Amino acid sequence: MGVNEDFMKGDEYVDDDVPLPGFRFHPTDEELVSFYLRRKLDEKPINIELIKEIDIYKHDPWDLPTSGNGGEKEGYFYCQRGRKYKNSIRPNRVTGSGFWKATGIDKAVYSRRGIGIGNDCIGLKKTLVYYSGNAGKGTKTDWMMHEFRLPSNNGTITTKNNADISQEAVRNLDKSNFFEESNDACHISQGSKF
């Protein structure tokens, strides 16, 4: 089979996992929040499913699919934030073999046109590191995730169907050879210890 035959069958594209040969999905934090997450929460679908909806907490980071749209080292996902306890605000970030732990405070994501003009905060970015084992006795790994969500205005922002959008997040999983706080939204990274 020739190179083109691997990707094409007649005039129709065969592999649904990779949108287009040569295509690289590398959105900025602003694009992930203002376009992809906002459209998802407003129930405005995009013709090509670049970001899949997966409960990442049901999987260890190495078992999650690396999307062809982000290269073999990263993946982007939509995921509902679960709660540790029924009436608690604490998120449940436990997986089968470990847990995700926040590394600091949320960082604001600003609209480029908002910087210097009222500093329009359009989202929040949280960096998390994966630990294998149980809380308190876990071993820090080199997997990292960036979690994005929309900011809460007076407690709750609602979509058309009144779902609390602060519970919806886009996550990017990245398996790279070095630690880098990139501009990618929702980023899990495996690399050297940091």
XYZ file of C-alpha atoms in Angstrom:
194
model
C 0.000 0.000 0.000
C 1.280 3.456 -0.858
C 1.547 6.288 1.646
C -1.622 7.969 0.407
C -3.523 4.676 0.475
C -2.782 4.314 4.205
C -4.638 7.558 4.909
C -7.193 7.719 2.132
C -9.790 5.383 0.743
C -10.945 6.955 -2.469
C -11.673 10.570 -1.590
C -12.734 9.712 1.955
C -10.497 9.978 5.019
C -10.341 6.655 6.882
C -8.741 7.197 10.338
C -11.085 9.092 12.686
C -8.438 9.488 15.418
C -6.271 11.917 13.424
C -8.188 14.788 11.808
C -5.708 15.439 8.991
C -2.210 14.168 8.176
C 0.318 16.800 9.257
C -2.201 18.586 11.471
C -0.972 19.546 14.948
C -3.424 20.712 17.595
C -1.548 23.268 19.698
C -4.039 25.813 21.095
C -3.109 28.577 23.510
C -4.635 28.797 26.976
C -6.871 31.597 25.719
C -8.094 29.500 22.766
C -8.808 26.474 24.962
C -10.879 28.539 27.384
C -12.575 31.093 25.141
C -13.274 28.854 22.152
C -13.209 25.127 22.971
C -14.400 25.087 26.595
C -16.898 27.908 26.088
C -18.399 26.196 22.999
C -18.594 22.855 24.847
C -20.445 24.422 27.757
C -22.738 26.390 25.456
C -23.503 23.110 23.615
C -22.179 24.425 20.283
C -20.487 21.396 18.700
C -17.464 21.610 16.429
C -17.507 19.548 13.212
C -14.232 17.783 14.061
C -13.949 16.266 17.537
C -10.503 17.544 18.518
C -11.077 17.168 22.256
C -12.761 13.998 23.492
C -14.879 13.701 26.629
C -13.251 11.146 28.944
C -13.395 10.657 32.698
C -9.645 10.889 33.188
C -9.931 9.852 36.840
C -11.016 6.359 35.802
C -7.607 5.933 34.143
C -3.981 6.279 35.118
C -2.222 8.912 32.982
C -0.197 6.342 31.013
C -3.424 4.525 30.051
C -5.133 7.586 28.583
C -5.154 7.881 24.816
C -2.591 10.219 23.346
C -4.557 12.026 20.724
C -3.134 12.248 17.250
C -4.255 15.851 17.268
C -1.699 16.745 19.946
C 1.103 14.490 18.824
C 2.033 11.280 20.572
C 3.108 13.099 23.735
C -0.059 14.918 24.686
C -3.803 14.647 24.786
C -6.686 17.012 25.399
C -9.869 15.976 27.189
C -13.118 17.345 28.547
C -13.916 15.959 31.977
C -16.474 16.718 34.672
C -14.858 17.520 37.995
C -16.136 15.021 40.544
C -16.414 15.796 44.240
C -14.594 13.965 47.027
C -17.716 14.004 49.207
C -21.345 14.547 48.230
C -21.761 17.989 49.846
C -18.127 19.064 49.556
C -16.401 21.462 47.181
C -13.175 19.419 47.301
C -12.502 17.729 43.951
C -11.884 13.980 43.762
C -8.683 13.415 41.775
C -7.970 9.778 42.669
C -7.190 7.249 39.910
C -6.658 3.490 40.021
C -2.963 3.672 40.964
C -2.549 7.131 42.452
C -3.833 10.682 42.568
C -3.417 14.152 41.089
C -2.223 16.868 43.464
C -2.425 20.611 42.834
C 0.988 22.312 42.870
C -0.080 25.848 43.666
C -2.792 28.414 43.257
C -4.936 28.900 40.179
C -3.490 31.197 37.537
C -5.785 33.519 35.634
C -6.117 33.126 31.868
C -6.607 36.506 30.239
C -8.030 37.502 26.905
C -5.320 39.203 24.844
C -7.615 42.065 24.121
C -8.354 42.350 27.848
C -4.766 42.842 29.012
C -4.343 46.464 29.924
C -8.027 47.168 29.275
C -9.639 46.009 32.466
C -7.679 42.723 32.523
C -10.536 40.462 31.421
C -10.057 37.104 33.198
C -11.678 34.480 30.964
C -10.576 31.336 32.791
C -8.490 29.684 35.479
C -5.564 27.294 35.037
C -4.467 24.840 37.707
C -1.286 22.765 37.483
C -1.375 19.266 38.964
C 1.274 16.566 39.403
C 0.547 12.838 39.477
C 1.582 10.764 42.512
C 1.534 6.967 42.460
C 0.278 5.252 45.599
C -2.042 6.520 48.319
C -2.359 10.071 49.601
C 0.239 10.775 52.275
C 2.485 7.962 51.047
C 2.436 8.697 47.328
C 5.536 8.922 45.162
C 5.786 11.968 42.923
C 5.992 11.105 39.231
C 6.903 13.198 36.222
C 3.332 13.355 34.890
C 1.818 16.831 34.899
C -1.622 18.176 34.011
C -3.031 21.633 33.394
C -6.714 21.892 34.263
C -8.797 24.753 32.883
C -12.172 26.023 33.966
C -14.235 29.145 33.604
C -14.188 31.591 36.506
C -17.168 31.757 38.794
C -19.046 35.066 38.795
C -20.732 35.421 42.154
C -20.503 31.693 42.767
C -22.070 30.154 39.673
C -22.018 30.546 35.921
C -24.698 28.636 34.106
C -25.055 27.360 30.585
C -28.292 27.099 28.620
C -29.249 23.990 30.578
C -28.251 25.545 33.947
C -25.327 23.160 34.505
C -22.622 24.537 36.772
C -19.774 25.190 34.351
C -17.197 25.501 37.092
C -17.390 21.693 37.202
C -16.423 21.312 33.551
C -12.771 21.344 32.625
C -10.556 20.806 29.639
C -7.431 18.852 30.338
C -4.327 18.356 28.277
C -2.135 15.364 28.947
C 1.449 15.684 27.818
C 4.171 13.112 27.978
C 7.352 15.026 27.227
C 11.021 14.587 28.020
C 11.265 17.706 30.149
C 9.159 19.803 32.490
C 7.862 22.890 30.812
C 5.004 25.082 31.846
C 3.616 25.543 28.399
C 0.800 27.633 27.062
C -1.146 24.445 26.309
C -4.349 24.069 28.216
C -4.792 21.050 30.398
C -1.393 19.542 30.071
C -0.138 16.293 31.613
C 3.553 15.836 31.110
C 5.948 13.005 31.758
C 9.580 13.996 31.857
C 12.498 14.514 34.177
C 11.756 15.043 37.839
C 11.144 18.670 38.736
